[in-house]
């Protein structure tokens, strides 16, 4: 294999791949990226595909800013390759592979990096057949931003360590919860067709999907097969990336049971002023008294907090509310997380 490649494009690809590869593992090949250089097919472009996997999450990222002198395959330690490429001052780099050795050349530098036999790298499945549904990158990013912050991070609660995707007809719902708060958002504009879906996508995969959504106009196709999700991101020049992940096992809790269906108390308030007030009230909280008190009465919201060794805070906001007075306490972080991704003025 011998290729001349745009360094900035390779930096981006290796940054994505590095979020997949394992730093410590008894299998050295899982600390590597697989580089596949393809000569141009008739009417096609020359491409370099960067492949990474940790056996549960896999990424195939295709670069077109490359000139292929000789097609081939190389398996190179991801960490060392990233360090060399990131620290190079050159606009382009040459990579040349012979057996298990890769030579990396810049204008004033020459590196020899020992790799592994590419045949030892585990097979990575691609996207095959029709997607279950497709949507724009902008739509998917909005859905993910409005839910993933609420997903559980503790591995002891494995069934909620991710985001639930539920598709029924043309409606897609995303739901996440950590047992303390819950976030749900919907898209009802999917094209008809494709099977209905209910699956939990792990949070590590969600983070990678978001990083792949670089252009709001990109088309993103999702396909659920058995216990895996395949995601394909299209660019103007073809398939930019394909990602696959094992799905979270276990049963997601019956979230609809905890969403109030007959609430008779509704308050209208300005999002930015509410967010600012919650943040300011949270300044006088601590680990023992990590809460803010919301008191609604007579068209006014009073937000208060108190930490015995610090002091007290009280902030008043005008709101639209004419019902009976209410007082309720919250962890301010939970309120802030939700308000940051709300996209309405009120």
mmCIF file of C-alpha atoms in Angstrom:
data_model
loop_
_atom_site.group_PDB
_atom_site.id
_atom_site.type_symbol
_atom_site.label_atom_id
_atom_site.label_comp_id
_atom_site.label_asym_id
_atom_site.label_seq_id
_atom_site.Cartn_x
_atom_site.Cartn_y
_atom_site.Cartn_z
ATOM 1 C CA UNK A 1 0.000 0.000 0.000
ATOM 2 C CA UNK A 2 1.230 3.499 -0.849
ATOM 3 C CA UNK A 3 -0.938 6.602 -0.431
ATOM 4 C CA UNK A 4 -0.614 10.372 -0.362
ATOM 5 C CA UNK A 5 -3.227 11.806 1.974
ATOM 6 C CA UNK A 6 -4.502 15.138 3.227
ATOM 7 C CA UNK A 7 -3.261 15.378 6.820
ATOM 8 C CA UNK A 8 -6.246 17.342 8.191
ATOM 9 C CA UNK A 9 -8.691 14.761 6.827
ATOM 10 C CA UNK A 10 -6.647 11.948 8.376
ATOM 11 C CA UNK A 11 -6.548 13.777 11.726
ATOM 12 C CA UNK A 12 -10.357 13.930 11.738
ATOM 13 C CA UNK A 13 -10.700 10.255 10.814
ATOM 14 C CA UNK A 14 -8.208 9.099 13.460
ATOM 15 C CA UNK A 15 -9.916 11.266 16.091
ATOM 16 C CA UNK A 16 -13.172 9.422 15.458
ATOM 17 C CA UNK A 17 -11.458 6.023 15.335
ATOM 18 C CA UNK A 18 -9.617 6.704 18.596
ATOM 19 C CA UNK A 19 -12.960 6.964 20.408
ATOM 20 C CA UNK A 20 -13.602 3.339 19.408
ATOM 21 C CA UNK A 21 -10.267 1.542 19.822
ATOM 22 C CA UNK A 22 -9.351 0.115 23.211
ATOM 23 C CA UNK A 23 -6.419 1.634 25.104
ATOM 24 C CA UNK A 24 -5.812 -1.523 27.132
ATOM 25 C CA UNK A 25 -6.659 -5.008 25.951
ATOM 26 C CA UNK A 26 -5.004 -8.442 25.814
ATOM 27 C CA UNK A 27 -5.635 -8.347 22.048
ATOM 28 C CA UNK A 28 -3.114 -5.889 20.551
ATOM 29 C CA UNK A 29 -4.968 -5.730 17.224
ATOM 30 C CA UNK A 30 -7.884 -3.995 18.996
ATOM 31 C CA UNK A 31 -5.563 -1.047 19.765
ATOM 32 C CA UNK A 32 -5.050 -0.599 16.008
ATOM 33 C CA UNK A 33 -6.802 0.981 13.064
ATOM 34 C CA UNK A 34 -7.092 -0.849 9.783
ATOM 35 C CA UNK A 35 -6.366 1.242 6.694
ATOM 36 C CA UNK A 36 -7.803 0.039 3.376
ATOM 37 C CA UNK A 37 -6.605 1.855 0.265
ATOM 38 C CA UNK A 38 -8.808 1.336 -2.796
ATOM 39 C CA UNK A 39 -7.786 2.367 -6.276
ATOM 40 C CA UNK A 40 -10.465 4.170 -8.251
ATOM 41 C CA UNK A 41 -13.150 1.957 -9.746
ATOM 42 C CA UNK A 42 -14.507 2.973 -13.152
ATOM 43 C CA UNK A 43 -16.344 6.247 -12.572
ATOM 44 C CA UNK A 44 -15.477 6.173 -8.888
ATOM 45 C CA UNK A 45 -13.038 7.933 -6.558
ATOM 46 C CA UNK A 46 -9.892 6.744 -4.889
ATOM 47 C CA UNK A 47 -10.598 6.175 -1.204
ATOM 48 C CA UNK A 48 -8.867 5.335 2.056
ATOM 49 C CA UNK A 49 -11.123 3.665 4.631
ATOM 50 C CA UNK A 50 -10.187 3.811 8.329
ATOM 51 C CA UNK A 51 -11.661 0.913 10.319
ATOM 52 C CA UNK A 52 -11.754 0.559 14.124
ATOM 53 C CA UNK A 53 -13.594 -1.762 16.523
ATOM 54 C CA UNK A 54 -13.713 -2.781 20.178
ATOM 55 C CA UNK A 55 -15.783 -5.886 19.284
ATOM 56 C CA UNK A 56 -19.057 -4.134 20.264
ATOM 57 C CA UNK A 57 -18.738 -0.786 18.472
ATOM 58 C CA UNK A 58 -17.236 -0.481 14.989
ATOM 59 C CA UNK A 59 -16.526 2.402 12.627
ATOM 60 C CA UNK A 60 -15.686 2.522 8.929
ATOM 61 C CA UNK A 61 -14.786 6.072 7.870
ATOM 62 C CA UNK A 62 -14.041 6.812 4.202
ATOM 63 C CA UNK A 63 -11.652 9.533 3.016
ATOM 64 C CA UNK A 64 -11.582 10.813 -0.559
ATOM 65 C CA UNK A 65 -8.810 13.424 -0.142
ATOM 66 C CA UNK A 66 -6.223 10.819 -1.063
ATOM 67 C CA UNK A 67 -4.076 9.701 -3.992
ATOM 68 C CA UNK A 68 -3.534 5.927 -4.195
ATOM 69 C CA UNK A 69 -0.210 4.948 -5.762
ATOM 70 C CA UNK A 70 -0.639 1.313 -4.726
ATOM 71 C CA UNK A 71 -3.797 -0.165 -3.131
ATOM 72 C CA UNK A 72 -3.469 -2.342 -0.061
ATOM 73 C CA UNK A 73 -4.241 -2.865 3.637
ATOM 74 C CA UNK A 74 -2.328 -1.957 6.806
ATOM 75 C CA UNK A 75 -2.937 -2.505 10.528
ATOM 76 C CA UNK A 76 -1.289 0.236 12.613
ATOM 77 C CA UNK A 77 -1.434 1.088 16.358
ATOM 78 C CA UNK A 78 -3.985 3.895 16.554
ATOM 79 C CA UNK A 79 -2.365 5.857 19.383
ATOM 80 C CA UNK A 80 1.075 6.121 17.791
ATOM 81 C CA UNK A 81 -0.305 6.887 14.324
ATOM 82 C CA UNK A 82 -2.509 9.651 15.773
ATOM 83 C CA UNK A 83 0.416 11.224 17.618
ATOM 84 C CA UNK A 84 2.573 11.302 14.479
ATOM 85 C CA UNK A 85 -0.176 12.703 12.260
ATOM 86 C CA UNK A 86 -1.379 15.265 14.820
ATOM 87 C CA UNK A 87 2.122 16.648 15.369
ATOM 88 C CA UNK A 88 3.113 16.860 11.721
ATOM 89 C CA UNK A 89 3.359 20.377 10.226
ATOM 90 C CA UNK A 90 2.718 19.116 6.687
ATOM 91 C CA UNK A 91 -0.459 19.502 4.617
ATOM 92 C CA UNK A 92 -0.010 16.024 3.120
ATOM 93 C CA UNK A 93 1.650 12.817 4.276
ATOM 94 C CA UNK A 94 2.782 9.670 2.492
ATOM 95 C CA UNK A 95 2.010 6.261 4.012
ATOM 96 C CA UNK A 96 3.754 3.216 2.581
ATOM 97 C CA UNK A 97 3.307 -0.301 3.922
ATOM 98 C CA UNK A 98 5.490 -3.372 3.462
ATOM 99 C CA UNK A 99 4.541 -6.531 5.359
ATOM 100 C CA UNK A 100 3.825 -5.430 8.974
ATOM 101 C CA UNK A 101 5.741 -2.141 8.758
ATOM 102 C CA UNK A 102 4.401 1.277 7.770
ATOM 103 C CA UNK A 103 6.581 4.190 6.665
ATOM 104 C CA UNK A 104 5.142 7.675 7.266
ATOM 105 C CA UNK A 105 6.845 10.519 5.431
ATOM 106 C CA UNK A 106 6.490 14.277 5.689
ATOM 107 C CA UNK A 107 8.597 17.043 4.174
ATOM 108 C CA UNK A 108 11.273 16.744 6.867
ATOM 109 C CA UNK A 109 10.349 13.573 8.767
ATOM 110 C CA UNK A 110 10.490 9.815 8.272
ATOM 111 C CA UNK A 111 8.825 7.354 10.659
ATOM 112 C CA UNK A 112 8.853 3.584 10.672
ATOM 113 C CA UNK A 113 5.969 2.115 12.692
ATOM 114 C CA UNK A 114 5.596 -1.599 13.388
ATOM 115 C CA UNK A 115 2.071 -2.893 12.964
ATOM 116 C CA UNK A 116 0.339 -6.255 12.736
ATOM 117 C CA UNK A 117 -0.924 -8.671 10.137
ATOM 118 C CA UNK A 118 -4.240 -7.234 8.837
ATOM 119 C CA UNK A 119 -5.631 -10.781 8.654
ATOM 120 C CA UNK A 120 -5.666 -10.823 12.484
ATOM 121 C CA UNK A 121 -8.143 -7.915 12.633
ATOM 122 C CA UNK A 122 -11.715 -9.051 13.420
ATOM 123 C CA UNK A 123 -14.224 -8.778 10.570
ATOM 124 C CA UNK A 124 -16.429 -5.665 10.617
ATOM 125 C CA UNK A 125 -19.898 -5.889 9.074
ATOM 126 C CA UNK A 126 -21.105 -3.202 6.706
ATOM 127 C CA UNK A 127 -24.519 -1.724 5.940
ATOM 128 C CA UNK A 128 -26.473 -4.145 3.743
ATOM 129 C CA UNK A 129 -29.971 -3.859 2.315
ATOM 130 C CA UNK A 130 -32.597 -1.186 2.889
ATOM 131 C CA UNK A 131 -32.664 0.994 6.020
ATOM 132 C CA UNK A 132 -35.502 0.799 8.526
ATOM 133 C CA UNK A 133 -35.714 4.582 8.302
ATOM 134 C CA UNK A 134 -33.700 7.637 7.223
ATOM 135 C CA UNK A 135 -33.621 11.263 8.330
ATOM 136 C CA UNK A 136 -31.385 14.299 8.025
ATOM 137 C CA UNK A 137 -28.365 14.761 10.256
ATOM 138 C CA UNK A 138 -29.928 17.954 11.634
ATOM 139 C CA UNK A 139 -33.089 16.111 12.703
ATOM 140 C CA UNK A 140 -31.202 13.224 14.312
ATOM 141 C CA UNK A 141 -28.813 15.549 16.148
ATOM 142 C CA UNK A 142 -31.745 17.507 17.585
ATOM 143 C CA UNK A 143 -33.386 14.293 18.812
ATOM 144 C CA UNK A 144 -30.149 13.052 20.403
ATOM 145 C CA UNK A 145 -29.328 16.407 22.043
ATOM 146 C CA UNK A 146 -32.758 16.485 23.686
ATOM 147 C CA UNK A 147 -32.467 13.028 25.247
ATOM 148 C CA UNK A 148 -28.950 11.679 25.740
ATOM 149 C CA UNK A 149 -28.139 13.940 28.711
ATOM 150 C CA UNK A 150 -30.690 11.986 30.780
ATOM 151 C CA UNK A 151 -29.242 8.511 30.081
ATOM 152 C CA UNK A 152 -27.766 6.516 32.971
ATOM 153 C CA UNK A 153 -23.981 6.353 33.254
ATOM 154 C CA UNK A 154 -23.657 3.724 36.017
ATOM 155 C CA UNK A 155 -22.942 0.264 34.636
ATOM 156 C CA UNK A 156 -25.032 -1.291 37.420
ATOM 157 C CA UNK A 157 -28.157 -0.066 35.582
ATOM 158 C CA UNK A 158 -27.285 -1.600 32.262
ATOM 159 C CA UNK A 159 -30.752 -1.588 30.658
ATOM 160 C CA UNK A 160 -30.900 2.236 30.819
ATOM 161 C CA UNK A 161 -27.275 2.918 29.803
ATOM 162 C CA UNK A 162 -28.411 4.300 26.475
ATOM 163 C CA UNK A 163 -31.195 5.896 24.469
ATOM 164 C CA UNK A 164 -34.375 4.020 23.538
ATOM 165 C CA UNK A 165 -35.327 4.253 19.856
ATOM 166 C CA UNK A 166 -38.998 3.508 19.224
ATOM 167 C CA UNK A 167 -40.330 3.679 15.662
ATOM 168 C CA UNK A 168 -43.966 3.092 14.807
ATOM 169 C CA UNK A 169 -44.950 3.905 11.243
ATOM 170 C CA UNK A 170 -43.804 7.433 10.457
ATOM 171 C CA UNK A 171 -43.262 8.315 14.148
ATOM 172 C CA UNK A 172 -39.901 8.070 15.917
ATOM 173 C CA UNK A 173 -39.509 8.550 19.682
ATOM 174 C CA UNK A 174 -36.238 8.768 21.580
ATOM 175 C CA UNK A 175 -36.288 8.277 25.354
ATOM 176 C CA UNK A 176 -33.573 8.303 28.011
ATOM 177 C CA UNK A 177 -33.664 8.037 31.797
ATOM 178 C CA UNK A 178 -31.257 7.504 34.687
ATOM 179 C CA UNK A 179 -34.008 6.727 37.191
ATOM 180 C CA UNK A 180 -34.090 10.315 38.507
ATOM 181 C CA UNK A 181 -35.178 12.219 35.393
ATOM 182 C CA UNK A 182 -36.548 11.262 31.994
ATOM 183 C CA UNK A 183 -36.324 12.886 28.561
ATOM 184 C CA UNK A 184 -38.506 12.080 25.564
ATOM 185 C CA UNK A 185 -38.640 13.668 22.126
ATOM 186 C CA UNK A 186 -40.392 12.788 18.862
ATOM 187 C CA UNK A 187 -40.134 13.100 15.105
ATOM 188 C CA UNK A 188 -43.310 12.396 13.156
ATOM 189 C CA UNK A 189 -42.009 13.115 9.647
ATOM 190 C CA UNK A 190 -40.348 9.826 8.687
ATOM 191 C CA UNK A 191 -41.093 8.359 5.279
ATOM 192 C CA UNK A 192 -43.573 5.510 5.317
ATOM 193 C CA UNK A 193 -42.189 1.978 5.215
ATOM 194 C CA UNK A 194 -39.638 -0.012 7.155
ATOM 195 C CA UNK A 195 -40.321 -2.194 10.151
ATOM 196 C CA UNK A 196 -41.257 -0.906 13.585
ATOM 197 C CA UNK A 197 -38.358 -0.761 16.043
ATOM 198 C CA UNK A 198 -37.827 -0.756 19.814
ATOM 199 C CA UNK A 199 -34.165 -0.918 20.869
ATOM 200 C CA UNK A 200 -31.741 0.712 23.314
ATOM 201 C CA UNK A 201 -28.563 2.142 21.748
ATOM 202 C CA UNK A 202 -25.598 2.357 24.184
ATOM 203 C CA UNK A 203 -24.396 5.794 25.220
ATOM 204 C CA UNK A 204 -20.891 5.272 23.771
ATOM 205 C CA UNK A 205 -22.429 4.653 20.349
ATOM 206 C CA UNK A 206 -24.708 7.683 20.739
ATOM 207 C CA UNK A 207 -21.656 9.885 21.344
ATOM 208 C CA UNK A 208 -19.983 8.557 18.181
ATOM 209 C CA UNK A 209 -23.122 9.029 16.072
ATOM 210 C CA UNK A 210 -23.273 12.685 17.145
ATOM 211 C CA UNK A 211 -19.637 13.202 16.137
ATOM 212 C CA UNK A 212 -20.371 11.798 12.663
ATOM 213 C CA UNK A 213 -23.138 14.350 12.047
ATOM 214 C CA UNK A 214 -20.952 17.135 10.660
ATOM 215 C CA UNK A 215 -23.278 18.456 7.940
ATOM 216 C CA UNK A 216 -26.960 19.211 8.732
ATOM 217 C CA UNK A 217 -27.949 18.206 5.187
ATOM 218 C CA UNK A 218 -26.407 14.739 5.375
ATOM 219 C CA UNK A 219 -28.754 11.776 5.066
ATOM 220 C CA UNK A 220 -28.483 9.288 7.929
ATOM 221 C CA UNK A 221 -29.869 5.773 7.485
ATOM 222 C CA UNK A 222 -30.502 3.413 10.408
ATOM 223 C CA UNK A 223 -30.957 -0.324 10.246
ATOM 224 C CA UNK A 224 -31.704 -2.629 13.191
ATOM 225 C CA UNK A 225 -30.750 -6.293 12.742
ATOM 226 C CA UNK A 226 -31.060 -8.847 15.546
ATOM 227 C CA UNK A 227 -29.012 -7.329 18.395
ATOM 228 C CA UNK A 228 -27.154 -4.683 16.350
ATOM 229 C CA UNK A 229 -27.683 -1.207 14.938
ATOM 230 C CA UNK A 230 -26.086 -0.116 11.672
ATOM 231 C CA UNK A 231 -25.822 3.603 10.888
ATOM 232 C CA UNK A 232 -24.787 4.957 7.492
ATOM 233 C CA UNK A 233 -23.966 8.626 6.955
ATOM 234 C CA UNK A 234 -24.066 9.864 3.364
ATOM 235 C CA UNK A 235 -22.021 12.740 1.981
ATOM 236 C CA UNK A 236 -22.084 14.486 -1.387
ATOM 237 C CA UNK A 237 -19.412 12.095 -2.644
ATOM 238 C CA UNK A 238 -21.039 8.896 -1.356
ATOM 239 C CA UNK A 239 -20.927 7.004 1.928
ATOM 240 C CA UNK A 240 -18.890 9.035 4.413
ATOM 241 C CA UNK A 241 -19.105 6.609 7.332
ATOM 242 C CA UNK A 242 -20.704 3.391 8.503
ATOM 243 C CA UNK A 243 -21.013 2.579 12.196
ATOM 244 C CA UNK A 244 -22.315 -0.550 13.894
ATOM 245 C CA UNK A 245 -22.954 -1.252 17.551
ATOM 246 C CA UNK A 246 -24.292 -3.998 19.745
ATOM 247 C CA UNK A 247 -27.578 -2.962 21.352
ATOM 248 C CA UNK A 248 -28.147 -2.779 25.099
ATOM 249 C CA UNK A 249 -29.647 -5.999 26.444
ATOM 250 C CA UNK A 250 -32.473 -5.981 28.973
ATOM 251 C CA UNK A 251 -35.872 -4.318 29.152
ATOM 252 C CA UNK A 252 -36.204 -0.555 29.164
ATOM 253 C CA UNK A 253 -38.572 0.557 31.965
ATOM 254 C CA UNK A 254 -42.228 1.363 31.074
ATOM 255 C CA UNK A 255 -41.468 5.082 30.828
ATOM 256 C CA UNK A 256 -44.953 6.138 29.678
ATOM 257 C CA UNK A 257 -46.340 5.119 33.089
ATOM 258 C CA UNK A 258 -44.476 7.974 34.821
ATOM 259 C CA UNK A 259 -45.390 10.752 32.367
ATOM 260 C CA UNK A 260 -48.383 12.655 33.853
ATOM 261 C CA UNK A 261 -51.458 12.458 31.667
ATOM 262 C CA UNK A 262 -53.900 14.590 33.661
ATOM 263 C CA UNK A 263 -51.829 17.433 35.095
ATOM 264 C CA UNK A 264 -54.056 20.474 35.694
ATOM 265 C CA UNK A 265 -51.297 22.930 36.714
ATOM 266 C CA UNK A 266 -49.552 24.642 33.797
ATOM 267 C CA UNK A 267 -47.120 27.547 34.031
ATOM 268 C CA UNK A 268 -45.809 29.630 31.123
ATOM 269 C CA UNK A 269 -42.398 31.290 31.594
ATOM 270 C CA UNK A 270 -39.436 32.591 29.596
ATOM 271 C CA UNK A 271 -36.833 29.860 29.039
ATOM 272 C CA UNK A 272 -33.691 32.022 29.154
ATOM 273 C CA UNK A 273 -34.763 33.938 32.277
ATOM 274 C CA UNK A 274 -35.731 30.691 34.017
ATOM 275 C CA UNK A 275 -32.394 29.071 33.079
ATOM 276 C CA UNK A 276 -30.449 32.072 34.350
ATOM 277 C CA UNK A 277 -32.410 32.166 37.607
ATOM 278 C CA UNK A 278 -31.888 28.449 38.298
ATOM 279 C CA UNK A 279 -28.140 28.770 37.661
ATOM 280 C CA UNK A 280 -27.875 31.771 39.982
ATOM 281 C CA UNK A 281 -29.869 30.107 42.749
ATOM 282 C CA UNK A 282 -27.672 27.006 42.425
ATOM 283 C CA UNK A 283 -24.630 29.086 43.421
ATOM 284 C CA UNK A 284 -25.688 28.739 47.061
ATOM 285 C CA UNK A 285 -26.119 24.970 47.176
ATOM 286 C CA UNK A 286 -23.750 22.208 48.241
ATOM 287 C CA UNK A 287 -23.623 18.404 48.226
ATOM 288 C CA UNK A 288 -25.775 18.184 51.369
ATOM 289 C CA UNK A 289 -28.395 20.712 50.219
ATOM 290 C CA UNK A 290 -28.165 20.244 46.466
ATOM 291 C CA UNK A 291 -31.624 21.546 45.648
ATOM 292 C CA UNK A 292 -33.516 24.666 44.662
ATOM 293 C CA UNK A 293 -37.056 25.462 45.793
ATOM 294 C CA UNK A 294 -39.640 26.683 43.271
ATOM 295 C CA UNK A 295 -42.669 28.490 44.693
ATOM 296 C CA UNK A 296 -45.424 29.514 42.223
ATOM 297 C CA UNK A 297 -48.005 31.994 43.470
ATOM 298 C CA UNK A 298 -49.972 34.908 42.011
ATOM 299 C CA UNK A 299 -48.109 35.216 38.711
ATOM 300 C CA UNK A 300 -44.680 35.031 40.356
ATOM 301 C CA UNK A 301 -42.086 32.285 40.602
ATOM 302 C CA UNK A 302 -39.701 32.513 43.561
ATOM 303 C CA UNK A 303 -36.585 30.334 43.251
ATOM 304 C CA UNK A 304 -34.703 29.877 46.503
ATOM 305 C CA UNK A 305 -31.731 27.899 47.805
ATOM 306 C CA UNK A 306 -29.948 27.556 51.103
ATOM 307 C CA UNK A 307 -26.640 26.117 52.268
ATOM 308 C CA UNK A 308 -26.122 26.394 56.048
ATOM 309 C CA UNK A 309 -22.433 27.391 55.924
ATOM 310 C CA UNK A 310 -22.800 29.630 52.829
ATOM 311 C CA UNK A 311 -26.045 31.541 52.980
ATOM 312 C CA UNK A 312 -29.286 31.844 51.048
ATOM 313 C CA UNK A 313 -30.496 32.989 47.618
ATOM 314 C CA UNK A 314 -33.909 34.086 46.375
ATOM 315 C CA UNK A 315 -34.789 35.130 42.812
ATOM 316 C CA UNK A 316 -38.258 36.233 41.604
ATOM 317 C CA UNK A 317 -39.566 35.865 38.042
ATOM 318 C CA UNK A 318 -42.878 36.848 36.448
ATOM 319 C CA UNK A 319 -44.806 33.847 35.104
ATOM 320 C CA UNK A 320 -48.248 33.116 33.714
ATOM 321 C CA UNK A 321 -49.986 31.115 36.454
ATOM 322 C CA UNK A 322 -53.317 31.690 38.179
ATOM 323 C CA UNK A 323 -53.835 28.422 40.066
ATOM 324 C CA UNK A 324 -53.355 27.431 43.670
ATOM 325 C CA UNK A 325 -49.887 28.149 45.136
ATOM 326 C CA UNK A 326 -47.364 25.314 44.592
ATOM 327 C CA UNK A 327 -43.949 24.617 46.113
ATOM 328 C CA UNK A 328 -41.604 21.979 44.749
ATOM 329 C CA UNK A 329 -37.873 21.245 44.983
ATOM 330 C CA UNK A 330 -35.465 20.019 42.294
ATOM 331 C CA UNK A 331 -31.833 19.215 41.725
ATOM 332 C CA UNK A 332 -30.851 22.348 39.738
ATOM 333 C CA UNK A 333 -28.550 20.350 37.434
ATOM 334 C CA UNK A 334 -31.548 18.399 36.144
ATOM 335 C CA UNK A 335 -33.440 21.597 35.357
ATOM 336 C CA UNK A 336 -30.395 23.169 33.649
ATOM 337 C CA UNK A 337 -29.737 20.086 31.491
ATOM 338 C CA UNK A 338 -33.295 20.152 30.151
ATOM 339 C CA UNK A 339 -33.486 23.928 29.681
ATOM 340 C CA UNK A 340 -30.192 24.019 27.745
ATOM 341 C CA UNK A 341 -31.618 21.809 24.979
ATOM 342 C CA UNK A 342 -35.136 23.306 24.912
ATOM 343 C CA UNK A 343 -35.430 25.273 21.669
ATOM 344 C CA UNK A 344 -38.535 27.362 22.422
ATOM 345 C CA UNK A 345 -38.547 30.895 23.793
ATOM 346 C CA UNK A 346 -41.221 29.977 26.370
#
